[in-house]
């Protein structure tokens, strides 16, 4: 970019921090959650200085401190396509396709996030973005009503649309324009106590599905959570009640392991917030909550197939509390190798390879021999994406139902990409490229 323009990465960093400040004012418990996660992370780093987030490089610690992911839900193709442009200003691309109808949630989704190693180190801000699937609303009259409601709203300010056009024309934004862009973009994600429908309409949509009411009945797609990253999610789950926070019943994702894989998530229960309806009646709505995540190594397609098979096996048996659920998960996932050498050698997970500058290369050695000798280190490539069953589990627990109906779903990636106005990026390709780049550098 020209020197007069602010880089996409720094606009993303500004926006992520501004969003966090706004959400902390709107949801004070989020500030308590950040404090808890910060304290747990400090304890883990003090007790385990060899964990990758501590032992690697200073930029990893910076990344951990600023890392957030948000989640929003939009109602129309036009809204989704404009969001794609908004996130492009911040260097974020649509990665992955997620069919949440497999768990009874009438949306499909992608994750807008940075994709290069350098961009991820500056700020790995992600926004899990879901599009309401009107075709999954069985009542035809209700489906048309939702479509009409969504057609009447504009979730973007006029000035934001001007700035998006300016960015396309100029090829970037200068400092003042970038600051204005951040403030105008925040308005799309801001909470509104005023509904855009009357109470009777809200109740009808709520009866169909709580998430439909959340998407269709408000002026914008309020950010419904911002998620900090912890190094010990089990400890956070245990401590939440001591901080006045009520956690959801179970931690989503794989069990605790010596070598963490993919993504584990939990949250505090959604807030019950007062709403003013257009007929001057008052009611309440539950949508916004606090989520925490712990991230592990990204899995290859082979590793992901094994994970999905074991998760299906584990989900066939229900458990009443998190402790018994985690014990059962651990028993089932004993079939998944839990050391870095086997994960790497069986091509189940992705790793980044770095040469030890203090050791000389030996001609004729292969990669495994160099790793065994300590001449090369293998570092886990962090999973940057999401898990559809886990995401649906978080949604369901905060919509008043913690049970999941897992099925083959009704995926429609082509329809989602048509609404988006672009193809989503395959996440496995990104991880494979990161791994291969590190091998090429050797």
PDB file of N, CA, C and O in Angstrom, residues 57-114:
ATOM      1  N   UNK A  57       8.093 -17.078  21.004  1.00  0.00           N
ATOM      2  CA  UNK A  57       8.632 -15.752  20.728  1.00  0.00           C
ATOM      3  C   UNK A  57       7.737 -14.679  21.315  1.00  0.00           C
ATOM      4  O   UNK A  57       6.555 -14.912  21.587  1.00  0.00           O
ATOM      5  N   UNK A  58       8.282 -13.472  21.515  1.00  0.00           N
ATOM      6  CA  UNK A  58       7.478 -12.402  22.109  1.00  0.00           C
ATOM      7  C   UNK A  58       6.181 -12.113  21.364  1.00  0.00           C
ATOM      8  O   UNK A  58       5.175 -11.786  21.973  1.00  0.00           O
ATOM      9  N   UNK A  59       6.207 -12.261  20.028  1.00  0.00           N
ATOM     10  CA  UNK A  59       4.995 -11.962  19.271  1.00  0.00           C
ATOM     11  C   UNK A  59       3.855 -12.909  19.625  1.00  0.00           C
ATOM     12  O   UNK A  59       2.674 -12.563  19.495  1.00  0.00           O
ATOM     13  N   UNK A  60       4.192 -14.135  20.085  1.00  0.00           N
ATOM     14  CA  UNK A  60       3.145 -15.065  20.503  1.00  0.00           C
ATOM     15  C   UNK A  60       2.436 -14.552  21.747  1.00  0.00           C
ATOM     16  O   UNK A  60       1.223 -14.691  21.894  1.00  0.00           O
ATOM     17  N   UNK A  61       3.199 -13.966  22.672  1.00  0.00           N
ATOM     18  CA  UNK A  61       2.593 -13.415  23.883  1.00  0.00           C
ATOM     19  C   UNK A  61       1.723 -12.215  23.547  1.00  0.00           C
ATOM     20  O   UNK A  61       0.639 -12.036  24.114  1.00  0.00           O
ATOM     21  N   UNK A  62       2.189 -11.362  22.623  1.00  0.00           N
ATOM     22  CA  UNK A  62       1.369 -10.223  22.204  1.00  0.00           C
ATOM     23  C   UNK A  62       0.079 -10.717  21.587  1.00  0.00           C
ATOM     24  O   UNK A  62      -1.004 -10.200  21.897  1.00  0.00           O
ATOM     25  N   UNK A  63       0.200 -11.712  20.735  1.00  0.00           N
ATOM     26  CA  UNK A  63      -0.978 -12.258  20.066  1.00  0.00           C
ATOM     27  C   UNK A  63      -1.988 -12.780  21.089  1.00  0.00           C
ATOM     28  O   UNK A  63      -3.181 -12.534  20.987  1.00  0.00           O
ATOM     29  N   UNK A  64      -1.499 -13.500  22.087  1.00  0.00           N
ATOM     30  CA  UNK A  64      -2.388 -14.067  23.106  1.00  0.00           C
ATOM     31  C   UNK A  64      -3.147 -12.973  23.846  1.00  0.00           C
ATOM     32  O   UNK A  64      -4.327 -13.120  24.161  1.00  0.00           O
ATOM     33  N   UNK A  65      -2.486 -11.841  24.107  1.00  0.00           N
ATOM     34  CA  UNK A  65      -3.117 -10.779  24.894  1.00  0.00           C
ATOM     35  C   UNK A  65      -4.200 -10.038  24.120  1.00  0.00           C
ATOM     36  O   UNK A  65      -5.169  -9.555  24.708  1.00  0.00           O
ATOM     37  N   UNK A  66      -4.045  -9.930  22.789  1.00  0.00           N
ATOM     38  CA  UNK A  66      -5.028  -9.169  22.001  1.00  0.00           C
ATOM     39  C   UNK A  66      -6.069 -10.066  21.335  1.00  0.00           C
ATOM     40  O   UNK A  66      -7.056  -9.573  20.802  1.00  0.00           O
ATOM     41  N   UNK A  67      -5.860 -11.385  21.380  1.00  0.00           N
ATOM     42  CA  UNK A  67      -6.692 -12.297  20.587  1.00  0.00           C
ATOM     43  C   UNK A  67      -8.152 -12.270  21.033  1.00  0.00           C
ATOM     44  O   UNK A  67      -8.460 -12.405  22.213  1.00  0.00           O
ATOM     45  N   UNK A  68      -9.044 -12.084  20.060  1.00  0.00           N
ATOM     46  CA  UNK A  68     -10.487 -12.114  20.296  1.00  0.00           C
ATOM     47  C   UNK A  68     -11.157 -12.742  19.073  1.00  0.00           C
ATOM     48  O   UNK A  68     -10.664 -12.614  17.951  1.00  0.00           O
ATOM     49  N   UNK A  69     -12.294 -13.372  19.309  1.00  0.00           N
ATOM     50  CA  UNK A  69     -13.167 -13.634  18.169  1.00  0.00           C
ATOM     51  C   UNK A  69     -14.571 -13.212  18.544  1.00  0.00           C
ATOM     52  O   UNK A  69     -15.005 -13.361  19.681  1.00  0.00           O
ATOM     53  N   UNK A  70     -15.253 -12.638  17.570  1.00  0.00           N
ATOM     54  CA  UNK A  70     -16.635 -12.222  17.769  1.00  0.00           C
ATOM     55  C   UNK A  70     -17.566 -13.101  16.964  1.00  0.00           C
ATOM     56  O   UNK A  70     -17.133 -13.936  16.161  1.00  0.00           O
ATOM     57  N   UNK A  71     -18.870 -12.925  17.182  1.00  0.00           N
ATOM     58  CA  UNK A  71     -19.861 -13.672  16.408  1.00  0.00           C
ATOM     59  C   UNK A  71     -21.054 -12.781  16.132  1.00  0.00           C
ATOM     60  O   UNK A  71     -21.540 -12.080  17.025  1.00  0.00           O
ATOM     61  N   UNK A  72     -21.501 -12.801  14.892  1.00  0.00           N
ATOM     62  CA  UNK A  72     -22.703 -12.066  14.502  1.00  0.00           C
ATOM     63  C   UNK A  72     -23.554 -12.956  13.609  1.00  0.00           C
ATOM     64  O   UNK A  72     -23.078 -13.944  13.045  1.00  0.00           O
ATOM     65  N   UNK A  73     -24.836 -12.553  13.472  1.00  0.00           N
ATOM     66  CA  UNK A  73     -25.777 -13.292  12.639  1.00  0.00           C
ATOM     67  C   UNK A  73     -26.521 -12.277  11.786  1.00  0.00           C
ATOM     68  O   UNK A  73     -27.074 -11.313  12.310  1.00  0.00           O
ATOM     69  N   UNK A  74     -26.503 -12.479  10.479  1.00  0.00           N
ATOM     70  CA  UNK A  74     -27.191 -11.552   9.582  1.00  0.00           C
ATOM     71  C   UNK A  74     -28.329 -12.273   8.878  1.00  0.00           C
ATOM     72  O   UNK A  74     -28.422 -13.505   8.903  1.00  0.00           O
ATOM     73  N   UNK A  75     -29.194 -11.477   8.223  1.00  0.00           N
ATOM     74  CA  UNK A  75     -30.418 -12.050   7.708  1.00  0.00           C
ATOM     75  C   UNK A  75     -30.537 -12.142   6.208  1.00  0.00           C
ATOM     76  O   UNK A  75     -31.422 -12.838   5.708  1.00  0.00           O
ATOM     77  N   UNK A  76     -29.660 -11.443   5.456  1.00  0.00           N
ATOM     78  CA  UNK A  76     -29.856 -11.415   4.006  1.00  0.00           C
ATOM     79  C   UNK A  76     -28.527 -11.502   3.276  1.00  0.00           C
ATOM     80  O   UNK A  76     -27.456 -11.204   3.830  1.00  0.00           O
ATOM     81  N   UNK A  77     -28.608 -11.870   2.002  1.00  0.00           N
ATOM     82  CA  UNK A  77     -27.415 -11.949   1.167  1.00  0.00           C
ATOM     83  C   UNK A  77     -26.754 -10.581   1.034  1.00  0.00           C
ATOM     84  O   UNK A  77     -25.525 -10.472   1.036  1.00  0.00           O
ATOM     85  N   UNK A  78     -27.571  -9.531   0.936  1.00  0.00           N
ATOM     86  CA  UNK A  78     -27.022  -8.184   0.796  1.00  0.00           C
ATOM     87  C   UNK A  78     -26.207  -7.803   2.024  1.00  0.00           C
ATOM     88  O   UNK A  78     -25.126  -7.205   1.912  1.00  0.00           O
ATOM     89  N   UNK A  79     -26.709  -8.146   3.196  1.00  0.00           N
ATOM     90  CA  UNK A  79     -25.966  -7.842   4.422  1.00  0.00           C
ATOM     91  C   UNK A  79     -24.650  -8.596   4.462  1.00  0.00           C
ATOM     92  O   UNK A  79     -23.602  -8.046   4.818  1.00  0.00           O
ATOM     93  N   UNK A  80     -24.673  -9.875   4.090  1.00  0.00           N
ATOM     94  CA  UNK A  80     -23.470 -10.694   4.115  1.00  0.00           C
ATOM     95  C   UNK A  80     -22.434 -10.178   3.121  1.00  0.00           C
ATOM     96  O   UNK A  80     -21.237 -10.093   3.441  1.00  0.00           O
ATOM     97  N   UNK A  81     -22.869  -9.813   1.935  1.00  0.00           N
ATOM     98  CA  UNK A  81     -21.937  -9.353   0.904  1.00  0.00           C
ATOM     99  C   UNK A  81     -21.271  -8.040   1.303  1.00  0.00           C
ATOM    100  O   UNK A  81     -20.069  -7.835   1.055  1.00  0.00           O
ATOM    101  N   UNK A  82     -22.026  -7.141   1.943  1.00  0.00           N
ATOM    102  CA  UNK A  82     -21.427  -5.880   2.396  1.00  0.00           C
ATOM    103  C   UNK A  82     -20.465  -6.119   3.551  1.00  0.00           C
ATOM    104  O   UNK A  82     -19.423  -5.464   3.649  1.00  0.00           O
ATOM    105  N   UNK A  83     -20.792  -7.056   4.415  1.00  0.00           N
ATOM    106  CA  UNK A  83     -19.858  -7.412   5.488  1.00  0.00           C
ATOM    107  C   UNK A  83     -18.545  -7.927   4.917  1.00  0.00           C
ATOM    108  O   UNK A  83     -17.466  -7.654   5.463  1.00  0.00           O
ATOM    109  N   UNK A  84     -18.620  -8.677   3.830  1.00  0.00           N
ATOM    110  CA  UNK A  84     -17.387  -9.164   3.205  1.00  0.00           C
ATOM    111  C   UNK A  84     -16.494  -7.986   2.804  1.00  0.00           C
ATOM    112  O   UNK A  84     -15.276  -8.018   3.016  1.00  0.00           O
ATOM    113  N   UNK A  85     -17.101  -6.927   2.265  1.00  0.00           N
ATOM    114  CA  UNK A  85     -16.335  -5.734   1.899  1.00  0.00           C
ATOM    115  C   UNK A  85     -15.784  -5.037   3.136  1.00  0.00           C
ATOM    116  O   UNK A  85     -14.632  -4.586   3.163  1.00  0.00           O
ATOM    117  N   UNK A  86     -16.605  -4.945   4.187  1.00  0.00           N
ATOM    118  CA  UNK A  86     -16.171  -4.302   5.435  1.00  0.00           C
ATOM    119  C   UNK A  86     -14.955  -5.011   6.010  1.00  0.00           C
ATOM    120  O   UNK A  86     -13.966  -4.375   6.404  1.00  0.00           O
ATOM    121  N   UNK A  87     -15.011  -6.338   6.064  1.00  0.00           N
ATOM    122  CA  UNK A  87     -13.896  -7.085   6.638  1.00  0.00           C
ATOM    123  C   UNK A  87     -12.667  -7.055   5.732  1.00  0.00           C
ATOM    124  O   UNK A  87     -11.532  -7.154   6.213  1.00  0.00           O
ATOM    125  N   UNK A  88     -12.868  -6.907   4.418  1.00  0.00           N
ATOM    126  CA  UNK A  88     -11.731  -6.822   3.503  1.00  0.00           C
ATOM    127  C   UNK A  88     -10.874  -5.598   3.811  1.00  0.00           C
ATOM    128  O   UNK A  88      -9.642  -5.639   3.662  1.00  0.00           O
ATOM    129  N   UNK A  89     -11.503  -4.514   4.252  1.00  0.00           N
ATOM    130  CA  UNK A  89     -10.758  -3.309   4.639  1.00  0.00           C
ATOM    131  C   UNK A  89      -9.784  -3.632   5.767  1.00  0.00           C
ATOM    132  O   UNK A  89      -8.722  -3.029   5.894  1.00  0.00           O
ATOM    133  N   UNK A  90     -10.133  -4.623   6.578  1.00  0.00           N
ATOM    134  CA  UNK A  90      -9.309  -5.005   7.721  1.00  0.00           C
ATOM    135  C   UNK A  90      -8.445  -6.235   7.432  1.00  0.00           C
ATOM    136  O   UNK A  90      -7.927  -6.877   8.347  1.00  0.00           O
ATOM    137  N   UNK A  91      -8.318  -6.598   6.155  1.00  0.00           N
ATOM    138  CA  UNK A  91      -7.459  -7.722   5.801  1.00  0.00           C
ATOM    139  C   UNK A  91      -8.007  -9.062   6.220  1.00  0.00           C
ATOM    140  O   UNK A  91      -7.244  -9.993   6.491  1.00  0.00           O
ATOM    141  N   UNK A  92      -9.324  -9.198   6.266  1.00  0.00           N
ATOM    142  CA  UNK A  92      -9.967 -10.431   6.718  1.00  0.00           C
ATOM    143  C   UNK A  92     -10.726 -11.069   5.559  1.00  0.00           C
ATOM    144  O   UNK A  92     -11.485 -10.404   4.861  1.00  0.00           O
ATOM    145  N   UNK A  93     -10.511 -12.370   5.372  1.00  0.00           N
ATOM    146  CA  UNK A  93     -11.150 -13.123   4.294  1.00  0.00           C
ATOM    147  C   UNK A  93     -12.094 -14.168   4.876  1.00  0.00           C
ATOM    148  O   UNK A  93     -11.949 -14.584   6.028  1.00  0.00           O
ATOM    149  N   UNK A  94     -13.038 -14.615   4.061  1.00  0.00           N
ATOM    150  CA  UNK A  94     -13.978 -15.663   4.482  1.00  0.00           C
ATOM    151  C   UNK A  94     -13.302 -17.018   4.365  1.00  0.00           C
ATOM    152  O   UNK A  94     -12.947 -17.455   3.273  1.00  0.00           O
ATOM    153  N   UNK A  95     -13.129 -17.679   5.509  1.00  0.00           N
ATOM    154  CA  UNK A  95     -12.443 -18.969   5.558  1.00  0.00           C
ATOM    155  C   UNK A  95     -13.401 -20.022   6.104  1.00  0.00           C
ATOM    156  O   UNK A  95     -13.940 -19.888   7.192  1.00  0.00           O
ATOM    157  N   UNK A  96     -13.609 -21.078   5.329  1.00  0.00           N
ATOM    158  CA  UNK A  96     -14.402 -22.212   5.793  1.00  0.00           C
ATOM    159  C   UNK A  96     -15.895 -22.027   5.621  1.00  0.00           C
ATOM    160  O   UNK A  96     -16.408 -20.902   5.555  1.00  0.00           O
ATOM    161  N   UNK A  97     -16.597 -23.147   5.527  1.00  0.00           N
ATOM    162  CA  UNK A  97     -18.059 -23.174   5.462  1.00  0.00           C
ATOM    163  C   UNK A  97     -18.560 -24.082   6.568  1.00  0.00           C
ATOM    164  O   UNK A  97     -18.066 -25.201   6.750  1.00  0.00           O
ATOM    165  N   UNK A  98     -19.540 -23.613   7.323  1.00  0.00           N
ATOM    166  CA  UNK A  98     -20.068 -24.347   8.466  1.00  0.00           C
ATOM    167  C   UNK A  98     -21.585 -24.478   8.331  1.00  0.00           C
ATOM    168  O   UNK A  98     -22.290 -23.468   8.218  1.00  0.00           O
ATOM    169  N   UNK A  99     -22.052 -25.708   8.356  1.00  0.00           N
ATOM    170  CA  UNK A  99     -23.485 -25.982   8.289  1.00  0.00           C
ATOM    171  C   UNK A  99     -23.992 -26.263   9.702  1.00  0.00           C
ATOM    172  O   UNK A  99     -23.796 -27.352  10.223  1.00  0.00           O
ATOM    173  N   UNK A 100     -24.648 -25.284  10.308  1.00  0.00           N
ATOM    174  CA  UNK A 100     -25.142 -25.467  11.676  1.00  0.00           C
ATOM    175  C   UNK A 100     -26.524 -26.098  11.711  1.00  0.00           C
ATOM    176  O   UNK A 100     -27.030 -26.419  12.785  1.00  0.00           O
ATOM    177  N   UNK A 101     -27.126 -26.302  10.534  1.00  0.00           N
ATOM    178  CA  UNK A 101     -28.414 -26.994  10.529  1.00  0.00           C
ATOM    179  C   UNK A 101     -28.251 -28.437  11.010  1.00  0.00           C
ATOM    180  O   UNK A 101     -29.215 -29.056  11.459  1.00  0.00           O
ATOM    181  N   UNK A 102     -27.025 -28.957  10.956  1.00  0.00           N
ATOM    182  CA  UNK A 102     -26.762 -30.312  11.447  1.00  0.00           C
ATOM    183  C   UNK A 102     -27.024 -30.432  12.941  1.00  0.00           C
ATOM    184  O   UNK A 102     -27.198 -31.536  13.454  1.00  0.00           O
ATOM    185  N   UNK A 103     -27.042 -29.300  13.642  1.00  0.00           N
ATOM    186  CA  UNK A 103     -27.338 -29.312  15.075  1.00  0.00           C
ATOM    187  C   UNK A 103     -28.621 -28.542  15.375  1.00  0.00           C
ATOM    188  O   UNK A 103     -28.821 -28.044  16.487  1.00  0.00           O
ATOM    189  N   UNK A 104     -29.483 -28.420  14.376  1.00  0.00           N
ATOM    190  CA  UNK A 104     -30.793 -27.818  14.603  1.00  0.00           C
ATOM    191  C   UNK A 104     -30.816 -26.305  14.639  1.00  0.00           C
ATOM    192  O   UNK A 104     -31.781 -25.708  15.111  1.00  0.00           O
ATOM    193  N   UNK A 105     -29.776 -25.645  14.120  1.00  0.00           N
ATOM    194  CA  UNK A 105     -29.719 -24.179  14.105  1.00  0.00           C
ATOM    195  C   UNK A 105     -29.867 -23.722  12.649  1.00  0.00           C
ATOM    196  O   UNK A 105     -29.052 -24.111  11.800  1.00  0.00           O
ATOM    197  N   UNK A 106     -30.863 -22.889  12.317  1.00  0.00           N
ATOM    198  CA  UNK A 106     -31.168 -22.577  10.910  1.00  0.00           C
ATOM    199  C   UNK A 106     -30.264 -21.506  10.296  1.00  0.00           C
ATOM    200  O   UNK A 106     -30.725 -20.495   9.767  1.00  0.00           O
ATOM    201  N   UNK A 107     -28.954 -21.725  10.354  1.00  0.00           N
ATOM    202  CA  UNK A 107     -27.999 -20.809   9.736  1.00  0.00           C
ATOM    203  C   UNK A 107     -26.871 -21.628   9.111  1.00  0.00           C
ATOM    204  O   UNK A 107     -26.662 -22.783   9.455  1.00  0.00           O
ATOM    205  N   UNK A 108     -26.151 -20.997   8.189  1.00  0.00           N
ATOM    206  CA  UNK A 108     -24.839 -21.492   7.798  1.00  0.00           C
ATOM    207  C   UNK A 108     -23.872 -20.322   7.853  1.00  0.00           C
ATOM    208  O   UNK A 108     -24.272 -19.154   7.799  1.00  0.00           O
ATOM    209  N   UNK A 109     -22.578 -20.631   7.964  1.00  0.00           N
ATOM    210  CA  UNK A 109     -21.642 -19.627   8.453  1.00  0.00           C
ATOM    211  C   UNK A 109     -20.280 -19.728   7.783  1.00  0.00           C
ATOM    212  O   UNK A 109     -19.946 -20.725   7.146  1.00  0.00           O
ATOM    213  N   UNK A 110     -19.490 -18.664   7.991  1.00  0.00           N
ATOM    214  CA  UNK A 110     -18.075 -18.655   7.662  1.00  0.00           C
ATOM    215  C   UNK A 110     -17.365 -17.880   8.753  1.00  0.00           C
ATOM    216  O   UNK A 110     -18.001 -17.291   9.634  1.00  0.00           O
ATOM    217  N   UNK A 111     -16.037 -17.873   8.706  1.00  0.00           N
ATOM    218  CA  UNK A 111     -15.242 -17.073   9.643  1.00  0.00           C
ATOM    219  C   UNK A 111     -14.431 -16.069   8.845  1.00  0.00           C
ATOM    220  O   UNK A 111     -13.633 -16.461   7.978  1.00  0.00           O
ATOM    221  N   UNK A 112     -14.646 -14.794   9.091  1.00  0.00           N
ATOM    222  CA  UNK A 112     -13.797 -13.764   8.500  1.00  0.00           C
ATOM    223  C   UNK A 112     -12.572 -13.619   9.389  1.00  0.00           C
ATOM    224  O   UNK A 112     -12.697 -13.393  10.604  1.00  0.00           O
ATOM    225  N   UNK A 113     -11.379 -13.760   8.797  1.00  0.00           N
ATOM    226  CA  UNK A 113     -10.151 -13.698   9.584  1.00  0.00           C
ATOM    227  C   UNK A 113      -8.953 -13.396   8.696  1.00  0.00           C
ATOM    228  O   UNK A 113      -9.017 -13.577   7.462  1.00  0.00           O
ATOM    229  N   UNK A 114      -7.834 -12.951   9.273  1.00  0.00           N
ATOM    230  CA  UNK A 114      -6.596 -12.827   8.490  1.00  0.00           C
ATOM    231  C   UNK A 114      -6.067 -14.208   8.140  1.00  0.00           C
ATOM    232  O   UNK A 114      -6.336 -15.185   8.848  1.00  0.00           O
TER     233      UNK A 114
END
